[in-house]
Coordinates of C-alpha atoms and ligand atoms in Angstrom, one line a residue:
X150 CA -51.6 19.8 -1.6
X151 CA -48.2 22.5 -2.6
X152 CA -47.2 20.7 1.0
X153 CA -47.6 17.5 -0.6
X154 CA -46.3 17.6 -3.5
X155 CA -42.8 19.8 -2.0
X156 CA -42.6 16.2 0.4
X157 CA -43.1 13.3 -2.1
X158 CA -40.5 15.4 -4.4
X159 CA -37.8 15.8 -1.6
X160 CA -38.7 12.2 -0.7
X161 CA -37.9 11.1 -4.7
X162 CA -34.8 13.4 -4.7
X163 CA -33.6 11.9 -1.9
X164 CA -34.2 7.9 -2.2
X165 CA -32.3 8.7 -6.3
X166 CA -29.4 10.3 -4.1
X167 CA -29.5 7.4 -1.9
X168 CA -29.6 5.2 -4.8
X169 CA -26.7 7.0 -6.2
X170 CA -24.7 6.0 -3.6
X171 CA -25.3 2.5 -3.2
X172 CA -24.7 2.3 -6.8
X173 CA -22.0 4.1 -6.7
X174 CA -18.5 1.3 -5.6
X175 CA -20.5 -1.1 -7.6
X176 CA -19.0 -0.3 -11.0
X177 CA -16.8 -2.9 -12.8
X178 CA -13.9 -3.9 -11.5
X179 CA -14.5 -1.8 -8.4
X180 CA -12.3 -2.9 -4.8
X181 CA -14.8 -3.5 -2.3
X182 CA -12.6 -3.2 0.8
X183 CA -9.8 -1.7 -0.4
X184 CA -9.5 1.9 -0.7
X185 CA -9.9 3.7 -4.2
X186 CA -11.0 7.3 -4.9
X187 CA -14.4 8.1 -6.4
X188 CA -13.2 9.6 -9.7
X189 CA -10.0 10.1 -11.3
X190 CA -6.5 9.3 -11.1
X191 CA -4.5 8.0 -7.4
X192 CA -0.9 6.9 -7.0
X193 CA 1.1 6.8 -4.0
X194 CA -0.4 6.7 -0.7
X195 CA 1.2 10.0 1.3
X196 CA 1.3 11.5 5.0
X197 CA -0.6 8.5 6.6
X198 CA -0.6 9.3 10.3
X199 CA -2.5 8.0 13.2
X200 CA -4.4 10.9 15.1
X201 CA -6.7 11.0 17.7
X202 CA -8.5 7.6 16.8
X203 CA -8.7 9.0 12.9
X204 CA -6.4 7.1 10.5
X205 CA -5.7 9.7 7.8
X206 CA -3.9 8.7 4.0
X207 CA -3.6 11.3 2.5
X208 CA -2.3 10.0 -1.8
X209 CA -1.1 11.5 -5.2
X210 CA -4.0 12.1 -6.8
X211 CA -4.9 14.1 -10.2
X212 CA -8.8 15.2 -10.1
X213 CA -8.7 16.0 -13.5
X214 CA -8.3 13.0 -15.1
X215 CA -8.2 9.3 -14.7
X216 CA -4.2 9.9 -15.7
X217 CA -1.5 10.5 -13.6
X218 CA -1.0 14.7 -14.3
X219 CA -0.3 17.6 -11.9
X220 CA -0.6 16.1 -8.0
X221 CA -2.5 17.2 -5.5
X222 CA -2.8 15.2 -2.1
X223 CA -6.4 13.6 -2.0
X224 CA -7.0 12.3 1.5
X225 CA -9.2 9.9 3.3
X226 CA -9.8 9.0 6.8
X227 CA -10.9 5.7 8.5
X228 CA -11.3 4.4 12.2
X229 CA -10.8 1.1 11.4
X230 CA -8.1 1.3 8.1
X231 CA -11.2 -0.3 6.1
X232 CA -14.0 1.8 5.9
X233 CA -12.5 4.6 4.3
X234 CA -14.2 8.1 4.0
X235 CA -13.2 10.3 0.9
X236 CA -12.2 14.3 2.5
X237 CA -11.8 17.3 0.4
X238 CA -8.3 17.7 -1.3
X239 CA -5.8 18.8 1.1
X240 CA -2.9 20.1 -0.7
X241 CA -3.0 22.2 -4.7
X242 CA -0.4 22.6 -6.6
X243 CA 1.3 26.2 -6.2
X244 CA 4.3 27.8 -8.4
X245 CA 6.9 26.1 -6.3
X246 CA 5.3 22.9 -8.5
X247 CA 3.4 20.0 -8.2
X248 CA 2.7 18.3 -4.6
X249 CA 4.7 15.1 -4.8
X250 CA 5.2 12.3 -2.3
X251 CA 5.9 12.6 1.0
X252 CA 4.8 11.8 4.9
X253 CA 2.8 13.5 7.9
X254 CA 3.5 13.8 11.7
X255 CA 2.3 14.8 14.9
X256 CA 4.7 17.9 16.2
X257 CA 3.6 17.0 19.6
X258 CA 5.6 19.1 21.1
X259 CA 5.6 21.8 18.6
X260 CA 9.0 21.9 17.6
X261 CA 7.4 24.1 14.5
X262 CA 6.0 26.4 16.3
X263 CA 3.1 26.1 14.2
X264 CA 1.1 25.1 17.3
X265 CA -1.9 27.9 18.6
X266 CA -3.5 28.0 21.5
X267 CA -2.8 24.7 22.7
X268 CA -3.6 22.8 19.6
X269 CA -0.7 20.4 18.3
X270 CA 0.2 20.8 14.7
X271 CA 0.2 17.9 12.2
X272 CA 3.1 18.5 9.5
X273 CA 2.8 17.0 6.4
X274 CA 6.6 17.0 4.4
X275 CA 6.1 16.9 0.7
X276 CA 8.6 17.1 -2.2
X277 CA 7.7 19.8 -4.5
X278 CA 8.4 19.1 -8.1
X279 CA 8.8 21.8 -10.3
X280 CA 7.3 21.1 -13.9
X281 CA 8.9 24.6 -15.6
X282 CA 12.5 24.0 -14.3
X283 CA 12.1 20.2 -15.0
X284 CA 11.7 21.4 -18.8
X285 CA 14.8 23.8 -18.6
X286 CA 16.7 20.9 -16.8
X287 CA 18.4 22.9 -14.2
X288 CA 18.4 19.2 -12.5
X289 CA 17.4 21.3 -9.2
X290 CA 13.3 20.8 -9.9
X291 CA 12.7 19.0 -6.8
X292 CA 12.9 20.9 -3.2
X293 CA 11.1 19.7 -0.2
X294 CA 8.4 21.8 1.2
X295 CA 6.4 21.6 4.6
X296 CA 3.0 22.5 5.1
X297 CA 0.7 22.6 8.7
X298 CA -3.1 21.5 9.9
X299 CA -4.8 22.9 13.1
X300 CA -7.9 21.2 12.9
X301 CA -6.9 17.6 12.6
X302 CA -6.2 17.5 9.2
X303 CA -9.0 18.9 7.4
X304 CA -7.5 22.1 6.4
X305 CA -3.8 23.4 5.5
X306 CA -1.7 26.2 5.6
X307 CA 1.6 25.7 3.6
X308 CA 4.8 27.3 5.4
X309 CA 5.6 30.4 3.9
X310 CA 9.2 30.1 3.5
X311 CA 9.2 26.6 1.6
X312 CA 11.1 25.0 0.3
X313 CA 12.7 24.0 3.8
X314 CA 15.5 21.8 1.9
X315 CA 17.1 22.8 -1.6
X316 CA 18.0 21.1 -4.3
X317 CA 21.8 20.2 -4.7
X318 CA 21.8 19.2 -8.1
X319 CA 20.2 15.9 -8.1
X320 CA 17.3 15.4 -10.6
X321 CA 15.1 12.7 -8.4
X322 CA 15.6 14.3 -4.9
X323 CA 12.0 13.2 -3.3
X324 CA 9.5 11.8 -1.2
X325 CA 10.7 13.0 2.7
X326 CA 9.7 10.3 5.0
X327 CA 10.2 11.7 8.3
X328 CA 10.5 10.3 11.9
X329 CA 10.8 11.8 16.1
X330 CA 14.2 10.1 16.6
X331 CA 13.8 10.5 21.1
X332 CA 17.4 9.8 21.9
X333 CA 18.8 12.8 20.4
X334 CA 15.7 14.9 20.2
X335 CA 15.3 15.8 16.8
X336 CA 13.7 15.1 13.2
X337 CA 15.1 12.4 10.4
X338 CA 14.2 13.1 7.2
X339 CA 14.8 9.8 5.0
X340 CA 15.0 10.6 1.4
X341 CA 15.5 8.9 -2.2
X342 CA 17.8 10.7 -3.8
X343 CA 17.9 9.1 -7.2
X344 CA 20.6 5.6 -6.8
X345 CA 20.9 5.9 -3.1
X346 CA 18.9 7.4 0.5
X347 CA 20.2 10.8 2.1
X348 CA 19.4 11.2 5.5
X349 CA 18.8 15.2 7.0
X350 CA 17.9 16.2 10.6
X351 CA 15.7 19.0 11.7
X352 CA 15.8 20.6 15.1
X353 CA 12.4 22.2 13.9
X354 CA 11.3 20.8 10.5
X355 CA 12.4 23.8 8.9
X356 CA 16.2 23.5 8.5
X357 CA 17.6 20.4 7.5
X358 CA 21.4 19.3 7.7
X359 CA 22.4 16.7 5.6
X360 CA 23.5 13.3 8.0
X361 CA 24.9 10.7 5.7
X362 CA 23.7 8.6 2.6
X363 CA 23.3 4.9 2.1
X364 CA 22.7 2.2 -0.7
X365 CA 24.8 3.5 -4.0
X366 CA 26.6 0.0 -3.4
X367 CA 24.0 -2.0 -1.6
X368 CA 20.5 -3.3 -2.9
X369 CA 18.6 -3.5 -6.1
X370 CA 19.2 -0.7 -8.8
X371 CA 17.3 -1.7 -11.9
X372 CA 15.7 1.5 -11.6
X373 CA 15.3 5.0 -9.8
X374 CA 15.0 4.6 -5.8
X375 CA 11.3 6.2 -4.3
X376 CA 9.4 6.4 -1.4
X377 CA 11.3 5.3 1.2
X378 CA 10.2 4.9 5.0
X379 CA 13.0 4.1 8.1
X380 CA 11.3 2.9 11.7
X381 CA 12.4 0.3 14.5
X382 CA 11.1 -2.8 15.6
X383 CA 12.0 -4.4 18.3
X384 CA 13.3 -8.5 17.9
X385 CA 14.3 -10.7 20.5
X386 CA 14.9 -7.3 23.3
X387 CA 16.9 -5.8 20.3
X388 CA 15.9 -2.7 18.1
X389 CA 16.3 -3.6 14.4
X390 CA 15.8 -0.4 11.9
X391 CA 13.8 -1.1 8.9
X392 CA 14.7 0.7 6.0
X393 CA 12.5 0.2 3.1
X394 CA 13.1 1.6 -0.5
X395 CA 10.4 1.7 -3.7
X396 CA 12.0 1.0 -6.8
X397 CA 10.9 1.6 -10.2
X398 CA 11.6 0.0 -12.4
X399 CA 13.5 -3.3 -11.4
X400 CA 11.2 -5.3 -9.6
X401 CA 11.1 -8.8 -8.8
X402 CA 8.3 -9.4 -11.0
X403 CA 9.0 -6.5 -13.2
X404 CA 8.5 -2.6 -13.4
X405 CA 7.8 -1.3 -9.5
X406 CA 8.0 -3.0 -5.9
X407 CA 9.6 -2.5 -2.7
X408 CA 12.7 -3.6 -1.5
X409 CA 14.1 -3.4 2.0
X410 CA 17.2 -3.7 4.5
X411 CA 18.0 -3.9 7.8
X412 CA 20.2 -2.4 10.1
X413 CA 21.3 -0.3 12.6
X414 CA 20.3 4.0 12.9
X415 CA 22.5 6.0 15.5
X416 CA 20.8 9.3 14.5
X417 CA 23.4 9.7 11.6
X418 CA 24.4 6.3 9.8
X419 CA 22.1 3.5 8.7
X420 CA 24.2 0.2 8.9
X421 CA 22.6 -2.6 7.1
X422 CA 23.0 -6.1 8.3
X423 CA 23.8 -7.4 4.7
X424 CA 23.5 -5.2 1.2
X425 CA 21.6 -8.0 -0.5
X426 CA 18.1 -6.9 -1.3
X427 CA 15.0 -8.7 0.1
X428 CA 11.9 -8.1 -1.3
X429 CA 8.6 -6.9 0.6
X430 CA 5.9 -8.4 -1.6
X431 CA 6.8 -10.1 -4.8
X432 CA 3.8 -9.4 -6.4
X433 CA 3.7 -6.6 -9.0
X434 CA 0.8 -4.3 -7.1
X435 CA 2.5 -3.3 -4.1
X436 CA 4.3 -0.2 -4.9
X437 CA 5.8 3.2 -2.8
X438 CA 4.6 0.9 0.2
X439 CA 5.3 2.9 3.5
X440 CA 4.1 2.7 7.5
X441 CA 1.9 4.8 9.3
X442 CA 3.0 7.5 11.6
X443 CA 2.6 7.7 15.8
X444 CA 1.1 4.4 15.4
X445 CA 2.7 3.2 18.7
X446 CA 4.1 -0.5 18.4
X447 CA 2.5 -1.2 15.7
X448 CA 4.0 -0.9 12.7
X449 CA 1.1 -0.7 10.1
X450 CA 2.0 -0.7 6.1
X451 CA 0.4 0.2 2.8
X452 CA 1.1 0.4 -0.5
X453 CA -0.2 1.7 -4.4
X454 CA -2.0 -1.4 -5.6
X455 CA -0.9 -1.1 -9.3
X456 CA 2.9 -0.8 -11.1
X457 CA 4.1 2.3 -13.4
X458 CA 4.2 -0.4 -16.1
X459 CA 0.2 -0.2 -16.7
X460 CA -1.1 2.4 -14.0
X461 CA -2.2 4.9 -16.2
X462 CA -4.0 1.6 -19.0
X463 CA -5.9 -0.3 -16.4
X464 CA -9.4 -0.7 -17.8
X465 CA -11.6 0.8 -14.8
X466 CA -13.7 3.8 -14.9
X467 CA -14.3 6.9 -13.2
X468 CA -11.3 5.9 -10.9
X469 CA -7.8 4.2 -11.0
X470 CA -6.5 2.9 -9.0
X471 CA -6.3 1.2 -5.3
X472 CA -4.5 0.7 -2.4
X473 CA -3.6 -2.8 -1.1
X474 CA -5.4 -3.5 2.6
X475 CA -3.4 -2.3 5.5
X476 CA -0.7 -4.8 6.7
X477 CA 1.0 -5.3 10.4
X478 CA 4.8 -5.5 10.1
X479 CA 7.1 -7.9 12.7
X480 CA 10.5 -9.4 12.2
X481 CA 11.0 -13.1 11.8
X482 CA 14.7 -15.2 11.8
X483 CA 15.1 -17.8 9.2
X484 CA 18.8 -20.0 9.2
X485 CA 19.9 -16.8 11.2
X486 CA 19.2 -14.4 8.7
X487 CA 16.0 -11.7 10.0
X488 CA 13.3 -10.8 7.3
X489 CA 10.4 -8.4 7.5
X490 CA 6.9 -10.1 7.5
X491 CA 3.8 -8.8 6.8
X492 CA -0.4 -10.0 7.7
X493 CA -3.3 -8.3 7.2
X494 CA -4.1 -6.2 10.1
X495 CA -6.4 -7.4 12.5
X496 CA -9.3 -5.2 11.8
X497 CA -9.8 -7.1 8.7
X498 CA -12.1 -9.4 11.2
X499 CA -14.5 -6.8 11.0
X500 CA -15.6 -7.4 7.5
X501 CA -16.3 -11.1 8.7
X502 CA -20.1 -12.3 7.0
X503 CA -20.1 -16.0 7.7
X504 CA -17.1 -18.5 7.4
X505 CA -16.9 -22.3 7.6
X506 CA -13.7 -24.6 9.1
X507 CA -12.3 -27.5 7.9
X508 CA -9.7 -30.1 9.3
X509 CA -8.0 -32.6 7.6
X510 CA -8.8 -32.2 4.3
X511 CA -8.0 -34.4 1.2
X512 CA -7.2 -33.1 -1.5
X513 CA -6.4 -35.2 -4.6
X514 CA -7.1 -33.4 -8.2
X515 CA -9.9 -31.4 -7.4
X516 CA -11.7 -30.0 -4.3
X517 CA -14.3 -27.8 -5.4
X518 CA -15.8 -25.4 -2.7
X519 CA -17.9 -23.6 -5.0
X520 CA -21.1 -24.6 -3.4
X521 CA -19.8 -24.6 0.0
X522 CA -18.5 -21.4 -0.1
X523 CA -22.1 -19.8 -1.7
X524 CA -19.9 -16.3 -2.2
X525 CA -21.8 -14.3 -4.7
X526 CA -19.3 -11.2 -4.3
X527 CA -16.0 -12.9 -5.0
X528 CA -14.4 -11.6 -1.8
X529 CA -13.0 -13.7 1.1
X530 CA -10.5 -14.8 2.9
X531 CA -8.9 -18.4 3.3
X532 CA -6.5 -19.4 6.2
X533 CA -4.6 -23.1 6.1
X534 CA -2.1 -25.2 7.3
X535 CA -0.7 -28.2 5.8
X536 CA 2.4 -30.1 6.4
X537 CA 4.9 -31.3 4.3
X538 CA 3.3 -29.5 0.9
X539 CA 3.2 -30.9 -2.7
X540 CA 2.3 -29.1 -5.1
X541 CA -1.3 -27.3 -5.0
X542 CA -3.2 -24.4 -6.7
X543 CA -6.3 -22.2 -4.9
X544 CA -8.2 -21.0 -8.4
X545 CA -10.8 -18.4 -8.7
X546 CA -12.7 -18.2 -11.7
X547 CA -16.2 -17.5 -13.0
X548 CA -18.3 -18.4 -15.9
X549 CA -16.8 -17.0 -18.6
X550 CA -13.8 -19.0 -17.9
X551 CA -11.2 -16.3 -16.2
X552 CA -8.8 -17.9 -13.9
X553 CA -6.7 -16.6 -10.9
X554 CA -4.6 -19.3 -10.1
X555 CA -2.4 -19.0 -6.5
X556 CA -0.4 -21.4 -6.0
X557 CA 2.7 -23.6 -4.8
X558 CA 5.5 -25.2 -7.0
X559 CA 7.1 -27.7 -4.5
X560 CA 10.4 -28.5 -7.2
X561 CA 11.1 -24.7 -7.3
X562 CA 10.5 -23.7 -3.9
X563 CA 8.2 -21.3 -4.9
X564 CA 4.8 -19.3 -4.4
X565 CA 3.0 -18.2 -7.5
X566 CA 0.0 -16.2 -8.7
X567 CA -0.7 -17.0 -12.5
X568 CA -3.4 -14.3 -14.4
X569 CA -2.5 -15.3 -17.7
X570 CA -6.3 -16.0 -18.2
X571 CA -8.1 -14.1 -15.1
X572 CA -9.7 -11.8 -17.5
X573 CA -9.1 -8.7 -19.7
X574 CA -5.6 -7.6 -20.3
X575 CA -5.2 -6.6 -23.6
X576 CA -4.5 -3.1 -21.8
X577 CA -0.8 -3.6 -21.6
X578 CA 1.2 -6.8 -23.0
X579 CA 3.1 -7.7 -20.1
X580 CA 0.0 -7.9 -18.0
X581 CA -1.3 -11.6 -18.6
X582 CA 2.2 -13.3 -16.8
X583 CA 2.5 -15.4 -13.8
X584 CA 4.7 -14.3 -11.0
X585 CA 6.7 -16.2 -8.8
X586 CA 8.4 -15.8 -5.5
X587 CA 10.8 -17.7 -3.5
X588 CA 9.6 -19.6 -0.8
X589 CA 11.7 -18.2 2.3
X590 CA 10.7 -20.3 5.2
X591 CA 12.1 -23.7 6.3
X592 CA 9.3 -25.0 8.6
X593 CA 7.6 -28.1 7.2
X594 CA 4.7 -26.8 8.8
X595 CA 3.6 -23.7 5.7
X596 CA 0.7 -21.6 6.7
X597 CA -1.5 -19.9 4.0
X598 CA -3.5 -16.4 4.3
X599 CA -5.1 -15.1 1.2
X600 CA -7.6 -11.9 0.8
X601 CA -9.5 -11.7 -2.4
X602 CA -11.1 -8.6 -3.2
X603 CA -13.4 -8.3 -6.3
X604 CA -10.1 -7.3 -8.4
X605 CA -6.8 -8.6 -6.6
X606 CA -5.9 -11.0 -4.6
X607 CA -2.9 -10.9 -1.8
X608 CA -0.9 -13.5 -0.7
X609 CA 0.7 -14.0 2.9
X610 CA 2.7 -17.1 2.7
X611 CA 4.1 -18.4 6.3
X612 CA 3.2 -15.8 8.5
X613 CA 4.0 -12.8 6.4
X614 CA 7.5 -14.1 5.0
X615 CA 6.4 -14.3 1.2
X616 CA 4.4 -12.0 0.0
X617 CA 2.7 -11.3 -3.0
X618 CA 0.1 -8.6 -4.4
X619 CA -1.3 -8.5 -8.0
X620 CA -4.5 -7.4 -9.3
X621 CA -6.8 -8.6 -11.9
X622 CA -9.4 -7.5 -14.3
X623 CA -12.4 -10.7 -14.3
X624 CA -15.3 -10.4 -17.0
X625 CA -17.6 -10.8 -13.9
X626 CA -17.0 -11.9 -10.4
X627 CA -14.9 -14.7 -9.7
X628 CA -17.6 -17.1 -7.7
X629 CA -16.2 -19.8 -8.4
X630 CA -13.5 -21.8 -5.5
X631 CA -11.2 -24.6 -6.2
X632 CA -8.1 -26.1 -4.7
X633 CA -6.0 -28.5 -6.5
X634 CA -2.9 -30.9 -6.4
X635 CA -2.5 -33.3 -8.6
X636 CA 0.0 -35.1 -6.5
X637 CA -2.3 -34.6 -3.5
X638 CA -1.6 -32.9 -0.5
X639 CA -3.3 -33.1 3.6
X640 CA -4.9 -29.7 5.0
X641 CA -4.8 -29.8 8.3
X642 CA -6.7 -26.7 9.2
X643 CA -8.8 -24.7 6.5
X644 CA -11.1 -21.6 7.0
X645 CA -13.1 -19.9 4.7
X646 CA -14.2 -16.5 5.3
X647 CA -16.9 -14.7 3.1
X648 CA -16.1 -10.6 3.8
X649 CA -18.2 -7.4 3.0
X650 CA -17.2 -4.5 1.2
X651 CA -16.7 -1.5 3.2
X652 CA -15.8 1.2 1.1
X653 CA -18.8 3.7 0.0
Ligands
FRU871 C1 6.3 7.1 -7.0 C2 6.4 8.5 -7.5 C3 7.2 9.3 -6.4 C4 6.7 10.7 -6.7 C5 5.2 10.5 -7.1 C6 4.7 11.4 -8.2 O1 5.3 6.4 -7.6 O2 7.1 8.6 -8.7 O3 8.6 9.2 -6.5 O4 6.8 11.5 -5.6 O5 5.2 9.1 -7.6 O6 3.3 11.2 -8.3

């Protein structure tokens, strides 16, 4: 009887566990495929590196409070940079200061010497911001600082002698982004370093030297320059360097984004092409955006779903904060000129429940593919091509009247996302705008890719030329599907594709 009793409890404790979790990444406003901590505050994602089949992002996080505060490095790891699995916090604070921003790689062949037995170190770089000298504004509070993991990434040992690079007197000296440069053999350290990027090289990852600096003349500088990233990628049989910079405030749409250039790297000097800044998403919630580590050819990107202008208001609870979905970087030339693009990554096909195609499709006022899209959890993607495009706008809404409206002005050239009415935004005043962005591409032909998760929607406008991100706070799901053009416009190609959430 004791027997039976002991069972049916366990039994009860453990269908309310399981209950717990399935409940749990169903509150309000919660990101279904997109990656957001349980509980409590995340900002910048940090140290993503590819490693033995385990994608690992490691982010600024503050388990304390659903407000940004003293940063710790969360971290997360996923096989397929979707279903994401929440690890125990790598990296505390210490009394060098706060664990700030910065990048991981795979010392494979242990330049560090942190390597046992075999067993190839991952390095993580950090900036280490010191709250107690920023108060006595010495202006040297920021020092970078290394730390070292021997069992994948689980656990790790910070380096005893950090900080590995000093301050020289600059207040925003942060977020180390750093890279195997193979012809000369040794470490780049890419760095913001308040209104321009220094560049340091490392035999080691423990001394830095100091290589050159770039962008106090070129670019955008309506506000302090972040988390920046530098790689390759090859065009046409030629290596282009990529050089992206976060910057916040001074965004295209306001408050943070990420701009970028391109150039050439010789191991000392980046050269950029032109100083004019290009944008890498003109939405509003793609900020301290930066590529995966010993990824191979692939150049994989992700980015802070949110802006410093309401981060710390949004109205979700236990958690704020996401990151936007995981995007594949290649080069494109328009009239000459190269720009980055950016798609979703192919692994987004996973998620695939059930879609529908469509081919030459008419649409004059109103198309309504409510029914015909029967999506009861709001998310999806839609793929089309049209020639020749008028005016149109894709809107989501729901019964209580929110609208998301994406869309395209032909008069301006431009791509917009309007969430003026897509739901609560009392939170901050700025929030309820629309945001535009130019279109860049000249083809008649204009391809469309958007991914809606239950909170945001991203925008990948001609193969990854235009880009924009925002997020959105609906009074309940957004079931509803429309696309619209008064003028009237020809789809040649349409699909619809209902998606599952993945995150637990
Ligand atoms: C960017 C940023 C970084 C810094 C971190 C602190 O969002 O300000 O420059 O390292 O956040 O959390």
């Amino acid at each position: 009887m004791i027997k039976k009793i002991i069972t049916a409890a366990m039994i009860f404790i453990m269908m309310t566990c399981l209950q717990l979790t399935a409940q749990d990444f169903k509150e309000k406003y919660r990101p279904q495929f997109h990656f957001s901590p349980k509980a409590h505050w995340m900002n910048d994602p940090n140290g993503m590196v590819y490693h033995n089949g385990i994608y690992h992002l490691f982010y600024q996080y503050y388990p304390d409070a659903k407000v940004w505060g003293p940063m710790h490095w969360g971290h997360a790891t996923s096989k397929d940079l979707f279903t994401w699995k929440e690890q125990p916090i790598a990296l505390f604070p210490d009394s060098l200061g706060y664990i700030f921003s910065g990048s991981a790689v795979v010392d494979a062949k242990n330049t560090s010497g942190f390597g046992k037995d075999g067993k190839v170190p991952l390095v993580a770089i950090f900036t280490l911001h010191d709250p107690v000298q920023e108060k006595q504004k010495t202006g040297k509070h920021e020092t970078q600082g290394i730390a070292y993991s021997l069992d994948d990434g689980k656990t790790w040992t910070k380096y005893k002698a950090n900080p590995v690079l000093q301050n020289p007197g600059i207040s925003d000296f942060r977020d180390p982004k750093v890279m195997w440069f193979e012809p000369q053999k040794k470490w780049i350290m890419t760095l913001a370093t308040k209104d321009r990027i220094t560049f340091y090289s490392s035999p080691d990852l423990k001394s830095w030297t100091s290589e050159s600096n770039f962008g106090a003349d070129a670019g955008a500088h309506g506000g302090v320059w972040e988390c920046p990233d530098l790689f390759p990628i090859m065009h046409n049989g030629k290596k282009v360097w990529v050089l992206i910079v976060n910057i916040n405030p001074g965004g295209p749409n306001k408050g943070s984004a990420g701009q970028y250039f391109l150039g050439d790297f010789d191991g000392k000097t980046f050269t950029a092409y032109s100083k004019e800044t290009k944008w890498l998403d003109f939405g509003t919630d793609n900020y301290a955006a930066v590529t995966f580590s010993n990824t191979g050819n692939r150049n994989i990107l992700l980015g802070w779903m949110s802006n410093w202008q309401y981060a710390n208001q949004v109205p979700t609870d236990p958690w704020r904060s996401a990151n936007t979905i995981a995007r594949e970087l290649g080069l494109k030339t328009v009239n000459k000129v190269i720009y980055l693009t950016s798609v979703p990554v192919k692994e987004l096909d996973l998620l695939k429940v059930t879609s529908f195609d469509l081919k030459n499709v008419k649409v004059k006022d109103q198309l309504n593919l409510t029914e015909k899209a029967n999506n009861k959890t709001g998310l999806f993607r839609l793929d089309f091509d049209l020639k020749n495009a008028g005016d149109f706008s894709i809107v989501l809404a729901n019964k209580e009247g929110n609208e998301l409206i994406v869309g395209y002005d032909k008069k301006a050239n431009q791509y917009y996302i309007d969430r003026t009415k897509s739901g609560k935004s009392d939170f901050e005043k700025g929030f309820a705008e629309k945001h535009i962005a130019p279109r860049i591409s000249v083809d008649a032909n204009m391809t469309i890719s958007l991914v809606a998760d239950v909170a945001s929607v991203e925008l990948f406008a001609d193969n990854g030329l235009t880009v924009m991100t925002d997020i959105f706070f609906p009074e309940s799901v957004m079931t509803e599907f429309y696309i619209k053009s008064a003028s009237g416009i020809t789809i040649d190609k349409l699909k619809y594709t209902v998606l599952k959430a993945s995150t637990k």
